[in-house]
Tab-separated table of C-alpha atoms and ligand atoms in Angstrom:
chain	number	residue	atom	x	y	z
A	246	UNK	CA	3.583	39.280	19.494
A	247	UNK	CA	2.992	38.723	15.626
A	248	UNK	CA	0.618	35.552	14.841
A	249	UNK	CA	2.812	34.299	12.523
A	250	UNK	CA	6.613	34.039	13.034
A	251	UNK	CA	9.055	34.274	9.922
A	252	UNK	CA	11.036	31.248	8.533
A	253	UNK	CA	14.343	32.218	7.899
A	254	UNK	CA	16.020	28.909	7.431
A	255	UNK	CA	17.505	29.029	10.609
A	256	UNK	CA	15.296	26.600	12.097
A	257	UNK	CA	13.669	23.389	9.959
A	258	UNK	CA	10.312	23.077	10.928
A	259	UNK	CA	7.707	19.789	10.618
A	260	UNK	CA	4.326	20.268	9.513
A	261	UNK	CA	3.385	17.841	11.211
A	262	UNK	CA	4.054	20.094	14.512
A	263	UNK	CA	2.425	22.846	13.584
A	264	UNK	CA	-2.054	22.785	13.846
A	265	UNK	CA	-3.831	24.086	10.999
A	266	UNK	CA	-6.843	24.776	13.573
A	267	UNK	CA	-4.689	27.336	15.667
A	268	UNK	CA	-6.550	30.104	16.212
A	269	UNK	CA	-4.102	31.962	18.898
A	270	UNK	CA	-7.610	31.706	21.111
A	271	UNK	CA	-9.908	34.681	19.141
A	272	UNK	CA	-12.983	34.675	17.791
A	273	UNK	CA	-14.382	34.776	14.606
A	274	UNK	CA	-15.738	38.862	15.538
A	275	UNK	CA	-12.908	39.747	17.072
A	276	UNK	CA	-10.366	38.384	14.139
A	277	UNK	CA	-12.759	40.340	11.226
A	278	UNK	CA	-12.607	43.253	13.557
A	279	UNK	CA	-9.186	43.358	13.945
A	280	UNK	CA	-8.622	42.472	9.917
A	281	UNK	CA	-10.172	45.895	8.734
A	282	UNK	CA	-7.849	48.040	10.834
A	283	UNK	CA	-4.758	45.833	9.702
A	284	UNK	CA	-6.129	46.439	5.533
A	285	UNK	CA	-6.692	49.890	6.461
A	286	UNK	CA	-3.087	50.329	7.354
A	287	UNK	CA	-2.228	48.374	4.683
A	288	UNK	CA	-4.332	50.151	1.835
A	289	UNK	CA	-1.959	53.497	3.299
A	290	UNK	CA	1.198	52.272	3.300
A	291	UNK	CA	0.714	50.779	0.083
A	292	UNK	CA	0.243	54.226	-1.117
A	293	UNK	CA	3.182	55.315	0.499
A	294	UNK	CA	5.137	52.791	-1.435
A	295	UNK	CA	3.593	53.597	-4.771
A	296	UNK	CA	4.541	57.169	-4.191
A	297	UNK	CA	8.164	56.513	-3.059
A	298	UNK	CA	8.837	54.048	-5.930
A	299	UNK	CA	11.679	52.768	-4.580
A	300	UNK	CA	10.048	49.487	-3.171
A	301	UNK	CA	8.327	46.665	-4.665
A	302	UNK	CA	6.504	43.367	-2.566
A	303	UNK	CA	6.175	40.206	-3.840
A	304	UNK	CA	3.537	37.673	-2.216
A	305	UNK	CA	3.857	34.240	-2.914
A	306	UNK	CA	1.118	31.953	-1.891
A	307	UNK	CA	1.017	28.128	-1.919
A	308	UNK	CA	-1.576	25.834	-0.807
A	309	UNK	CA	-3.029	22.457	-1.523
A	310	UNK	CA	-6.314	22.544	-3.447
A	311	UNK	CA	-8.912	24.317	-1.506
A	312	UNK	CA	-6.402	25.713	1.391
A	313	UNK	CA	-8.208	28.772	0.432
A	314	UNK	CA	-5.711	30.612	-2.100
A	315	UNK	CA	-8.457	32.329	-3.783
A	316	UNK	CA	-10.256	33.303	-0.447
A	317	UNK	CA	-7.153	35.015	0.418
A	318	UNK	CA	-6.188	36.972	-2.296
A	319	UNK	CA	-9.985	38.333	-1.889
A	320	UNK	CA	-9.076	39.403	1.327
A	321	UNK	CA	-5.744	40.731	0.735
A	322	UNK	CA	-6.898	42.499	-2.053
A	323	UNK	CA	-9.432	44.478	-0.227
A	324	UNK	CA	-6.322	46.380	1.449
A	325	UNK	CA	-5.072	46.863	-2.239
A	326	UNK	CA	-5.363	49.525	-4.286
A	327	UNK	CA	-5.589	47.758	-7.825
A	328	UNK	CA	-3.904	50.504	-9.529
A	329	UNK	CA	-0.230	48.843	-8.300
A	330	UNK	CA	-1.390	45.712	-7.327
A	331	UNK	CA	-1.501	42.639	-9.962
A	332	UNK	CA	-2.190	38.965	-9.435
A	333	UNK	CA	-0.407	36.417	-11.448
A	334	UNK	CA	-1.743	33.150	-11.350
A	335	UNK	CA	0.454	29.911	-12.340
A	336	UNK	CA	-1.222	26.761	-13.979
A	337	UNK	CA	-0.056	23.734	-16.392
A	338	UNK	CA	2.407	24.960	-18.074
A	339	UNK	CA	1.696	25.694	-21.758
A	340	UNK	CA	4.208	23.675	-24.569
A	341	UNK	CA	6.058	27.143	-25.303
A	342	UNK	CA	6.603	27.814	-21.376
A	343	UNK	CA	7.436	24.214	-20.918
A	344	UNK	CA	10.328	24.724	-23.300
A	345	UNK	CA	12.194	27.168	-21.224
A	346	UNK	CA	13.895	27.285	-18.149
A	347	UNK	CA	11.511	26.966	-14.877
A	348	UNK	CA	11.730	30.734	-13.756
A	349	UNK	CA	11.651	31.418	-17.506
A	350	UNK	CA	7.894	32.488	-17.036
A	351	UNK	CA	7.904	33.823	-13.801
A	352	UNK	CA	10.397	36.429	-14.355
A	353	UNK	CA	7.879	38.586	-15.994
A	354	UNK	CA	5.515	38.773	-13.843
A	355	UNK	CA	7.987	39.918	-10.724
A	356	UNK	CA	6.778	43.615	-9.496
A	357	UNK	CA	8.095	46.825	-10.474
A	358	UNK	CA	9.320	49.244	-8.275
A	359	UNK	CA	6.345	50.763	-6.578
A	360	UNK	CA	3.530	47.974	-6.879
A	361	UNK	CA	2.936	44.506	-5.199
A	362	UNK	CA	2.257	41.478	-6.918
A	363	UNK	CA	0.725	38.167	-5.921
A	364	UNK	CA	1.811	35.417	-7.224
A	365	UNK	CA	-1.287	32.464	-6.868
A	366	UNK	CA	1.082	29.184	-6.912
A	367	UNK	CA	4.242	30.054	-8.294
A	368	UNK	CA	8.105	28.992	-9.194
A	369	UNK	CA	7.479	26.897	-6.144
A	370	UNK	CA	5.043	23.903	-8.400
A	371	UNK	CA	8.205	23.210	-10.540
A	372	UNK	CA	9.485	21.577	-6.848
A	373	UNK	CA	5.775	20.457	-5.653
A	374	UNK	CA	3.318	18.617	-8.280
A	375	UNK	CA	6.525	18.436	-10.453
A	376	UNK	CA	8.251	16.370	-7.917
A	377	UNK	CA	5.670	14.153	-6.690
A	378	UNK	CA	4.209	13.390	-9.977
A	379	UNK	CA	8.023	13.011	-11.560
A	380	UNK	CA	7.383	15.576	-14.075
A	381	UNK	CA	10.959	16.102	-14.217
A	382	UNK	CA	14.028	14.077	-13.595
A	383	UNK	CA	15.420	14.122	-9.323
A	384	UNK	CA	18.101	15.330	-10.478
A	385	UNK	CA	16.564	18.180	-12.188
A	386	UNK	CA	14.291	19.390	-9.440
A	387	UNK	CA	16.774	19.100	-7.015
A	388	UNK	CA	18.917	21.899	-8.300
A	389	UNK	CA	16.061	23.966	-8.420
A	390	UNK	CA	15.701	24.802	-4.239
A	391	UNK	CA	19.173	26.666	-4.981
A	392	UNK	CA	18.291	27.921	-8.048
A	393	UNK	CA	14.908	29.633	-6.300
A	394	UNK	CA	17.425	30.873	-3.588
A	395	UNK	CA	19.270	32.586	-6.233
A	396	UNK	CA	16.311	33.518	-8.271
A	397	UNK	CA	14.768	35.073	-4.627
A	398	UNK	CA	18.211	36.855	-3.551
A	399	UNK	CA	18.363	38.775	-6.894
A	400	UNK	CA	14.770	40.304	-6.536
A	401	UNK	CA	15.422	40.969	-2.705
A	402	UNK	CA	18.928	42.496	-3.978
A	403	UNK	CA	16.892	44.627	-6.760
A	404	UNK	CA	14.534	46.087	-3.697
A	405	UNK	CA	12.066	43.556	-4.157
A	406	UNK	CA	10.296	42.635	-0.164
A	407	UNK	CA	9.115	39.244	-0.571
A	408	UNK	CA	6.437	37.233	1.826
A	409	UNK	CA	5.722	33.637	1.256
A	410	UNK	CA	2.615	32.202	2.479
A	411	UNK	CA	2.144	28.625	2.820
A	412	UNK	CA	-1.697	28.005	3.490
A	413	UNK	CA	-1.916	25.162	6.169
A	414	UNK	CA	-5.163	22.859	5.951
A	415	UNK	CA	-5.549	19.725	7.645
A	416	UNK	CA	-6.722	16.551	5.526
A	417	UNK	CA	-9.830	16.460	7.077
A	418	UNK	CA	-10.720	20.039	6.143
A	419	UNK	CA	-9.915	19.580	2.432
A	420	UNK	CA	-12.207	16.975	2.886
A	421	UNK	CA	-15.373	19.107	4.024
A	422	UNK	CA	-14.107	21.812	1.727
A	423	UNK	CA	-14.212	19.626	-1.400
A	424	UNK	CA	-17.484	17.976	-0.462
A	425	UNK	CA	-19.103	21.170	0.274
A	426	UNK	CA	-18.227	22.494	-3.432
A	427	UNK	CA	-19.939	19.948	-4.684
A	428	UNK	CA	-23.146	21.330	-3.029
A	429	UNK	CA	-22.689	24.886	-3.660
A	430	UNK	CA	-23.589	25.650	-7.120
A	431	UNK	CA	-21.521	28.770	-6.946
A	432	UNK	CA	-18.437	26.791	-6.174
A	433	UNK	CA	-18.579	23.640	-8.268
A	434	UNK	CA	-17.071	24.982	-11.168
A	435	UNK	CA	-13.699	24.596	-9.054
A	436	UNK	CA	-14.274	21.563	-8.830
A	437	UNK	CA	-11.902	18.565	-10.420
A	438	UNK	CA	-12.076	15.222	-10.289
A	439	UNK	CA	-7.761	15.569	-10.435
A	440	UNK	CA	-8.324	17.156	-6.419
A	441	UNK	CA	-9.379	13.677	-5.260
A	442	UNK	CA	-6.585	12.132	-6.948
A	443	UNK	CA	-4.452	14.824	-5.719
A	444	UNK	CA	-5.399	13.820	-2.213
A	445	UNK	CA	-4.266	10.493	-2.477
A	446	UNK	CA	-0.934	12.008	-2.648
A	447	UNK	CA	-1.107	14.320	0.757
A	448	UNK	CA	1.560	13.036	2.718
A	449	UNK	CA	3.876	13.221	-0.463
A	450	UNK	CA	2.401	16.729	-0.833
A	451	UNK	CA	2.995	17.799	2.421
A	452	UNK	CA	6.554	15.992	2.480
A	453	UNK	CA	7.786	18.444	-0.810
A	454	UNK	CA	6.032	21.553	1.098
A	455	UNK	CA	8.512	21.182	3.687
A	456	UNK	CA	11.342	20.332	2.041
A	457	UNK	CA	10.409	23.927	0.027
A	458	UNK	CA	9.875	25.622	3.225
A	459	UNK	CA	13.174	24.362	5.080
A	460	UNK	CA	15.361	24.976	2.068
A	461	UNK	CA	13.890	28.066	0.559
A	462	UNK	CA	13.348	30.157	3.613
A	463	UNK	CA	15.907	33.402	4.396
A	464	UNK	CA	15.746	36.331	6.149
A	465	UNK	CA	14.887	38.321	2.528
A	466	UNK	CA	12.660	35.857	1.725
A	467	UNK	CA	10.766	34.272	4.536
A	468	UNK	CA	8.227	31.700	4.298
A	469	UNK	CA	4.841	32.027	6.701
A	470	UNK	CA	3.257	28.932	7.534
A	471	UNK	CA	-0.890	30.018	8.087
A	472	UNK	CA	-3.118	28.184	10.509
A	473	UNK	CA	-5.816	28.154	7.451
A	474	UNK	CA	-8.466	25.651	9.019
A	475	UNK	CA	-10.419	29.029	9.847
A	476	UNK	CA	-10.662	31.125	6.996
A	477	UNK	CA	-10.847	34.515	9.328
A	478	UNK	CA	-7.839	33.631	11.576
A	479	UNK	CA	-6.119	33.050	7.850
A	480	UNK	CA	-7.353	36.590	6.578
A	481	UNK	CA	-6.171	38.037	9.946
A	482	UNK	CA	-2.564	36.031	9.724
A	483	UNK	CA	-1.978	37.049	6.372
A	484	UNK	CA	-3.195	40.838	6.439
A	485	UNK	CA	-0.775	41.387	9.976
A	486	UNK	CA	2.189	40.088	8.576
A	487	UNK	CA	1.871	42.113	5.303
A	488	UNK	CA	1.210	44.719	7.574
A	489	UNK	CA	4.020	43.984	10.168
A	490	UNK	CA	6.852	43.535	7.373
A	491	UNK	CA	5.745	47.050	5.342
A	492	UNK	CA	5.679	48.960	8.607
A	493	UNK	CA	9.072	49.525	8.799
A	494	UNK	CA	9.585	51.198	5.844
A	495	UNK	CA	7.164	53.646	6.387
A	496	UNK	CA	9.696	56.259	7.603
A	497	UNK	CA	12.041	56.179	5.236
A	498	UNK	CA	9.090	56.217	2.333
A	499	UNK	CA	7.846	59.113	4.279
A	500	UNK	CA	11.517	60.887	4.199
A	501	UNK	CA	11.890	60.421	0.417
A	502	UNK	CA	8.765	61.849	-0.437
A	503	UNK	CA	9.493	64.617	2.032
A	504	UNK	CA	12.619	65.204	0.319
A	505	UNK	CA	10.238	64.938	-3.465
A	506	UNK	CA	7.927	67.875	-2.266
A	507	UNK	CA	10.290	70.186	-0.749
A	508	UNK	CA	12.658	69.542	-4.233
A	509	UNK	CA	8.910	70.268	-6.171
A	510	UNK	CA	8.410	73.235	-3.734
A	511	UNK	CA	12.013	75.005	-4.701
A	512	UNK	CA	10.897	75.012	-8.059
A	513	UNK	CA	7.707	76.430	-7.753
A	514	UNK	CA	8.796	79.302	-5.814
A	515	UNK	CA	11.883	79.820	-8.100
A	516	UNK	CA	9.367	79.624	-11.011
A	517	UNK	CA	7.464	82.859	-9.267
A	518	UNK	CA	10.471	84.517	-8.449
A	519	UNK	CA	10.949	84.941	-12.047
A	520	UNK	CA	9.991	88.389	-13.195
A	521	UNK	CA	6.187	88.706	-14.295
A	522	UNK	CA	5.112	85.083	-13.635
A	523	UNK	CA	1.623	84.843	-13.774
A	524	UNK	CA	1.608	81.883	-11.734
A	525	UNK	CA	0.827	83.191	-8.202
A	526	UNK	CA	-1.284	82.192	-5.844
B	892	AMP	P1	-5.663	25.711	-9.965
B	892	AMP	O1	-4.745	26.419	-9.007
B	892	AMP	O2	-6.736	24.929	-9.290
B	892	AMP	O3	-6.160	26.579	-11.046
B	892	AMP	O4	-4.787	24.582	-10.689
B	892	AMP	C1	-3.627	24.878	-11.379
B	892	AMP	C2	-2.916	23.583	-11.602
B	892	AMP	O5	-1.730	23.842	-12.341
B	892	AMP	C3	-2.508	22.883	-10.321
B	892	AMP	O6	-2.895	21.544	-10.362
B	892	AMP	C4	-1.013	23.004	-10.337
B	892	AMP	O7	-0.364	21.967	-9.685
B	892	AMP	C5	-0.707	23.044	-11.813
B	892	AMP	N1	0.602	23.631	-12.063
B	892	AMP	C6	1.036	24.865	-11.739
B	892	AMP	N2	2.340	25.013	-12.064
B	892	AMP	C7	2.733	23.852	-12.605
B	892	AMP	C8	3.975	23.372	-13.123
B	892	AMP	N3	5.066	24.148	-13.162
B	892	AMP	N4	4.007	22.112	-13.609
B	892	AMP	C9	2.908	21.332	-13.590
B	892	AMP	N5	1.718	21.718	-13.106
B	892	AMP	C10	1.630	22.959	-12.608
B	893	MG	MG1	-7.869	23.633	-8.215
């Protein structure tokens, strides 16, 4: 049974129902222990799809301050071969990106055939901080679930797998988590007095989440709501359903690189065929 199950839009979930402390009863060793294999599995079939070229993945992650994006695309990364792998990280917008359409600057940055891309906050903010700070009129940001939906059936349509990931802290966690930057000189430079402010604003927060969640989810672009109270049970959430959803192409990425050597083979041996070829082995 997978630790996470997909959101498809067939059913509407409530945050509120689901614990950010769910740990599906491991432990901390076995979790870590059970994260390497998953990366390792991960690190070759992302080198099956970099070969085959014919796929591309798309990770979106969302979180509230300190849910532990950062931590997470650490981990994820670690089953990554940078070569095809990019991270594209969404802030403020700037005035020239702010003058354009709201997918205007994401488009970009979607993967190409062959590599996977992260995407650390995304499209999704223009219906999150954009809607509970009013950064744009209701009536803009409402049209924008359906545009996503479009947006997210094009990519799918161009071969584009996509996995959402919507990192699940309680209150009281980004609580300890922001308190404890403040002691750790390594981490305080994440720190912003805007978080606390931000924090005032968690129930409209988590209110916009799931309205995102329940009207952006399909089946070619699921959302994954992560238990991320423990940072290992989110590592091990995240890395087995990345795992679980590139699995089953692994045949057919086998079969059309099966089909690339024996083409590459053919010519090779017609190559030696050829009267006086030097190029035996
Ligand atoms: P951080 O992830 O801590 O680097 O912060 C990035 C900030 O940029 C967050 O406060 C986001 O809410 C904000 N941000 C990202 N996208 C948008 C957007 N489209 N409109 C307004 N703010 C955004
Ligand atoms: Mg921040």
């Amino acid at each position: 049974m997978a630790l996470l199950s997909p959101l498809d839009g067939k059913k509407e979930i409530r945050l509120k129902d689901i614990d950010p402390g769910f740990h599906a009863s491991l432990t901390e060793e076995e979790a870590v222990a059970r994260s390497q294999e998953l990366l390792a599995e991960m690190r070759e079939l992302q080198n099956l799809l970099y070969a085959a070229q014919q796929t591309s993945v798309l990770i979106v992650l969302q979180g509230m301050d300190s849910a532990g994006k950062d931590g997470a695309i650490g981990h994820v990364m670690t089953g990554l071969n940078p070569q095809s792998c990019k991270v594209a990280s969404f802030k403020q917008p700037t005035p020239l990106e702010a003058g354009h359409d709201f997918l205007w600057r994401v488009h970009p940055h979607v993967p190409a055939k062959g590599t996977v891309t992260i995407f650390n906050r995304s499209h999704y903010e223009d219906v999150l901080v954009v809607r509970v700070h009013d950064l744009a009129p209701k009536q803009a940001w409402k049209k924008r679930y359906e545009q996503i939906n479009h947006f997210e059936s094009l990519l799918a349509d161009s071969s584009t797998v996509i996995i959402k990931f919507f990192l699940h802290i309680s209150k009281d966690e980004q609580k300890e988590r922001l308190l404890a930057r403040e002691q750790d000189p390594a981490k305080a430079w994440k720190l912003s007095a805007g978080d606390w402010h931000e924090r005032d604003l968690w129930d409209n927060y988590q209110k916009a989440y799931q309205d995102a969640i329940n009207l952006c989810a399909a089946r070619h672009a699921p959302w994954y709501v992560v238990p991320a109270n423990h940072k290992w049970f989110r590592n091990l959430a995240m890395a087995e359903t990345i795992v679980r959803t590139l699995r089953p192409f692994r045949k057919q990425w086998m079969k059309h690189l099966e089909a690339i050597g024996e083409k590459a083979r053919a010519e090779l041996a017609e190559m030696r065929s050829t009267q006086g070829s030097t190029h035996q082995p």
